[in-house]
Amino acid sequence: MDEGKALKIRLTFSVILVGISLMFAAVVTDHWAVLSHRVEHYNSTCEAAHFGLWRLCTKQFYIQDKATKERSCGVITLTGDRNCSYFKHFSPGQSTEIFERTTQKEYSISAAAIAIFSVGFAIIGTICILLSFRKKMDYLLKPASMFYTFAGLCMIISVEVMRQSVKRMIDSKETIWIEYYYSWSFACACTSFVLLFICGIALLLISLPRFPQNPWESCMDAEPEH
């Protein structure tokens, strides 16, 4: 592997590591979406919830102003004491009644499972690219690039499943939630998709052999026979 190609691979791998870090941050944190319910009376408490792939956290805080015409909780502050619990289908001993009655269990399981596939693809891709730095193992760059591309695709599919889950939660008449927004974990997941997908394609292009510019170039560059 020549120095120019090795430099391009190291720069691409550095960006991929940033994407992997963002992906891990999205998978293990619980700030994908923030929900708030309808407020009938001001000068009272409002309950907000934020959740991720594995856990739901709720918090009650005091409403100090008439924030919106829709009588929602207004600006939500997530700092302070929270009541967090893992979803029942991941930890049977925990209680998550709010989540169980407001969304489908299948959506949560699907989003988490697809995210696990994304993590697995990223780990395998990293192993391949580290091994490719050894002599005569450049062929591992191509599968590494495909694994990173698959990791990015799995992450964006998980994001879409979570988005559909939140949408159904808000649209359902059986729920108390009327307002939502996506938080920083959701942004990390989207950013990791962009970085992993683009850098996976870039790594594949870098790993390809240089095409001859002239029909006779490959013959002229061939080593002489002894």
Short mmCIF file of C-alpha atoms in Angstrom, two decimals:
data_model
loop_
_atom_site.label_atom_id
_atom_site.label_comp_id
_atom_site.label_asym_id
_atom_site.label_seq_id
_atom_site.Cartn_x
_atom_site.Cartn_y
_atom_site.Cartn_z
CA MET A 1 0.00 0.00 0.00
CA ASP A 2 1.51 3.32 -1.06
CA GLU A 3 1.74 6.27 1.33
CA GLY A 4 -0.89 8.39 -0.43
CA LYS A 5 -3.49 5.62 -0.29
CA ALA A 6 -2.64 4.83 3.32
CA LEU A 7 -3.11 8.49 4.27
CA LYS A 8 -6.54 8.60 2.64
CA ILE A 9 -7.56 5.43 4.47
CA ARG A 10 -6.42 6.80 7.83
CA LEU A 11 -8.30 10.08 7.31
CA THR A 12 -11.45 8.20 6.29
CA PHE A 13 -11.08 5.86 9.25
CA SER A 14 -10.79 8.86 11.59
CA VAL A 15 -14.13 10.19 10.38
CA ILE A 16 -15.61 6.70 10.68
CA LEU A 17 -14.52 6.56 14.32
CA VAL A 18 -16.44 9.79 14.94
CA GLY A 19 -19.51 8.20 13.35
CA ILE A 20 -19.11 5.07 15.49
CA SER A 21 -18.81 7.19 18.63
CA LEU A 22 -22.03 9.03 17.77
CA MET A 23 -23.73 5.73 17.03
CA PHE A 24 -22.77 4.30 20.43
CA ALA A 25 -23.93 7.52 22.11
CA ALA A 26 -27.31 7.23 20.39
CA VAL A 27 -27.76 3.56 21.23
CA VAL A 28 -26.96 3.76 24.94
CA THR A 29 -28.70 7.06 25.78
CA ASP A 30 -32.41 7.78 26.26
CA HIS A 31 -32.91 11.23 24.72
CA TRP A 32 -34.32 10.23 21.34
CA ALA A 33 -37.70 11.93 21.83
CA VAL A 34 -39.26 14.19 24.47
CA LEU A 35 -43.03 14.11 25.09
CA SER A 36 -45.39 16.38 27.00
CA HIS A 37 -49.12 16.10 27.71
CA ARG A 38 -52.06 18.49 27.62
CA VAL A 39 -52.35 20.97 30.50
CA GLU A 40 -55.84 21.85 31.69
CA HIS A 41 -54.87 24.32 34.42
CA TYR A 42 -51.85 26.57 34.72
CA ASN A 43 -49.94 27.08 37.95
CA SER A 44 -49.78 23.30 38.22
CA THR A 45 -47.32 20.52 37.51
CA CYS A 46 -46.71 19.01 34.11
CA GLU A 47 -45.32 15.57 33.35
CA ALA A 48 -42.79 15.10 30.57
CA ALA A 49 -41.11 11.95 29.33
CA HIS A 50 -38.05 11.19 27.26
CA PHE A 51 -37.02 7.78 26.05
CA GLY A 52 -34.55 5.88 23.92
CA LEU A 53 -34.18 2.32 22.72
CA TRP A 54 -34.09 0.72 26.16
CA ARG A 55 -35.36 3.10 28.83
CA LEU A 56 -38.08 5.63 29.62
CA CYS A 57 -37.64 8.57 31.99
CA THR A 58 -40.40 10.81 33.34
CA LYS A 59 -40.22 14.07 35.24
CA GLN A 60 -42.74 16.44 36.79
CA PHE A 61 -42.06 20.17 36.91
CA TYR A 62 -43.97 23.33 37.71
CA ILE A 63 -45.46 25.43 34.90
CA GLN A 64 -44.54 29.07 35.37
CA ASP A 65 -45.96 30.67 32.22
CA LYS A 66 -48.70 30.24 29.68
CA ALA A 67 -46.39 28.96 27.02
CA THR A 68 -48.57 27.99 24.11
CA LYS A 69 -52.11 28.25 22.85
CA GLU A 70 -52.33 24.46 22.69
CA ARG A 71 -52.00 24.35 26.49
CA SER A 72 -48.92 22.17 26.43
CA CYS A 73 -46.12 22.08 28.97
CA GLY A 74 -44.17 24.76 27.09
CA VAL A 75 -40.39 24.75 27.47
CA ILE A 76 -39.36 21.41 29.00
CA THR A 77 -36.36 21.22 31.32
CA LEU A 78 -34.96 17.71 31.62
CA THR A 79 -32.43 18.42 34.34
CA GLY A 80 -33.07 17.42 37.93
CA ASP A 81 -34.65 14.36 39.49
CA ARG A 82 -36.09 11.82 37.08
CA ASN A 83 -37.90 8.53 37.39
CA CYS A 84 -36.32 6.12 34.90
CA SER A 85 -37.14 2.50 34.19
CA TYR A 86 -36.27 0.01 31.47
CA PHE A 87 -38.96 -1.31 29.16
CA LYS A 88 -40.75 -4.43 30.34
CA HIS A 89 -39.79 -6.46 27.28
CA PHE A 90 -36.10 -5.89 28.11
CA SER A 91 -36.35 -6.17 31.92
CA PRO A 92 -39.51 -7.94 33.16
CA GLY A 93 -39.04 -6.67 36.70
CA GLN A 94 -39.29 -3.00 35.70
CA SER A 95 -42.49 -1.00 35.28
CA THR A 96 -43.04 1.21 32.23
CA GLU A 97 -46.81 1.56 32.16
CA ILE A 98 -46.72 4.95 30.41
CA PHE A 99 -44.78 3.59 27.48
CA GLU A 100 -46.65 0.29 27.28
CA ARG A 101 -50.00 2.01 26.92
CA THR A 102 -48.87 4.64 24.44
CA THR A 103 -46.84 2.75 21.83
CA GLN A 104 -46.43 -0.68 20.36
CA LYS A 105 -43.93 -3.01 21.92
CA GLU A 106 -42.96 -4.28 18.46
CA TYR A 107 -41.68 -0.85 17.42
CA SER A 108 -39.35 -0.62 20.40
CA ILE A 109 -38.01 -4.14 19.96
CA SER A 110 -37.50 -3.62 16.22
CA ALA A 111 -35.64 -0.32 16.65
CA ALA A 112 -33.37 -1.81 19.33
CA ALA A 113 -32.66 -4.98 17.35
CA ILE A 114 -31.77 -3.05 14.18
CA ALA A 115 -29.50 -0.76 16.22
CA ILE A 116 -27.71 -3.84 17.59
CA PHE A 117 -27.11 -5.01 14.02
CA SER A 118 -25.64 -1.59 13.26
CA VAL A 119 -23.25 -1.88 16.19
CA GLY A 120 -22.24 -5.38 15.10
CA PHE A 121 -21.52 -4.27 11.53
CA ALA A 122 -19.43 -1.35 12.80
CA ILE A 123 -17.36 -3.62 15.07
CA ILE A 124 -16.69 -6.14 12.29
CA GLY A 125 -15.78 -3.32 9.90
CA THR A 126 -13.32 -1.89 12.42
CA ILE A 127 -11.65 -5.28 12.87
CA CYS A 128 -11.31 -5.63 9.10
CA ILE A 129 -9.81 -2.19 8.59
CA LEU A 130 -7.31 -2.65 11.43
CA LEU A 131 -6.19 -5.96 9.94
CA SER A 132 -5.88 -4.32 6.51
CA PHE A 133 -3.02 -2.15 7.75
CA ARG A 134 -0.87 -5.28 7.81
CA LYS A 135 1.14 -6.19 4.75
CA LYS A 136 -0.67 -8.00 1.92
CA MET A 137 -4.10 -7.69 3.58
CA ASP A 138 -5.46 -4.76 1.57
CA TYR A 139 -8.31 -6.98 0.36
CA LEU A 140 -10.01 -6.48 3.74
CA LEU A 141 -10.70 -2.84 2.91
CA LYS A 142 -13.57 -3.76 0.60
CA PRO A 143 -15.55 -5.83 3.16
CA ALA A 144 -14.80 -3.19 5.80
CA SER A 145 -16.33 -0.49 3.61
CA MET A 146 -19.45 -2.62 3.06
CA PHE A 147 -19.82 -3.32 6.78
CA TYR A 148 -19.67 0.41 7.55
CA THR A 149 -22.23 1.13 4.84
CA PHE A 150 -24.54 -1.53 6.25
CA ALA A 151 -24.06 -0.08 9.75
CA GLY A 152 -25.16 3.34 8.52
CA LEU A 153 -28.20 1.89 6.74
CA CYS A 154 -29.26 -0.09 9.81
CA MET A 155 -28.97 3.04 11.95
CA ILE A 156 -31.20 5.13 9.68
CA ILE A 157 -33.75 2.29 9.58
CA SER A 158 -33.75 2.26 13.39
CA VAL A 159 -34.27 6.03 13.33
CA GLU A 160 -37.25 5.68 10.99
CA VAL A 161 -38.81 2.95 13.17
CA MET A 162 -38.45 5.18 16.21
CA ARG A 163 -39.93 8.12 14.31
CA GLN A 164 -42.95 6.07 13.31
CA SER A 165 -43.35 4.95 16.92
CA VAL A 166 -43.43 8.55 18.17
CA LYS A 167 -45.82 9.59 15.39
CA ARG A 168 -48.28 6.82 16.25
CA MET A 169 -47.98 7.75 19.90
CA ILE A 170 -48.93 11.36 19.24
CA ASP A 171 -51.70 10.56 16.75
CA SER A 172 -53.39 8.00 18.99
CA LYS A 173 -56.49 9.21 20.83
CA GLU A 174 -55.72 6.88 23.74
CA THR A 175 -52.57 8.75 24.75
CA ILE A 176 -52.05 11.84 26.88
CA TRP A 177 -49.20 13.19 24.75
CA ILE A 178 -49.89 16.14 22.44
CA GLU A 179 -46.42 17.60 21.84
CA TYR A 180 -43.01 16.15 21.10
CA TYR A 181 -39.61 16.95 19.71
CA TYR A 182 -36.53 14.89 18.90
CA SER A 183 -33.56 15.36 21.17
CA TRP A 184 -29.79 15.01 20.92
CA SER A 185 -29.67 11.18 20.87
CA PHE A 186 -31.81 11.26 17.74
CA ALA A 187 -29.44 13.81 16.20
CA CYS A 188 -26.44 11.58 17.04
CA ALA A 189 -28.10 8.64 15.29
CA CYS A 190 -28.82 10.67 12.15
CA THR A 191 -25.30 12.11 12.06
CA SER A 192 -23.74 8.67 12.50
CA PHE A 193 -25.73 7.41 9.53
CA VAL A 194 -24.39 10.21 7.32
CA LEU A 195 -20.77 9.69 8.39
CA LEU A 196 -20.79 5.89 8.21
CA PHE A 197 -22.63 5.69 4.91
CA ILE A 198 -20.57 8.34 3.09
CA CYS A 199 -17.24 7.17 4.51
CA GLY A 200 -18.12 3.55 3.77
CA ILE A 201 -18.63 4.42 0.10
CA ALA A 202 -15.48 6.56 0.12
CA LEU A 203 -13.46 3.71 1.63
CA LEU A 204 -14.72 1.36 -1.08
CA LEU A 205 -13.63 3.80 -3.82
CA ILE A 206 -10.22 4.24 -2.20
CA SER A 207 -9.69 0.48 -1.97
CA LEU A 208 -10.37 -0.06 -5.66
CA PRO A 209 -7.29 -0.40 -7.88
CA ARG A 210 -6.37 2.52 -10.11
CA PHE A 211 -7.93 2.20 -13.52
CA PRO A 212 -5.55 2.57 -16.50
CA GLN A 213 -5.93 5.85 -18.33
CA ASN A 214 -4.84 4.35 -21.67
CA PRO A 215 -5.60 0.95 -23.21
CA TRP A 216 -1.91 -0.01 -23.22
CA GLU A 217 -1.04 1.32 -19.76
CA SER A 218 -1.57 -1.95 -17.91
CA CYS A 219 0.68 -3.77 -20.39
CA MET A 220 3.44 -1.15 -20.14
CA ASP A 221 3.33 -1.14 -16.34
CA ALA A 222 3.53 -4.93 -16.12
CA GLU A 223 6.68 -6.40 -14.67
CA PRO A 224 9.00 -7.92 -17.29
CA GLU A 225 9.10 -11.69 -17.51
CA HIS A 226 12.29 -13.40 -16.42
#
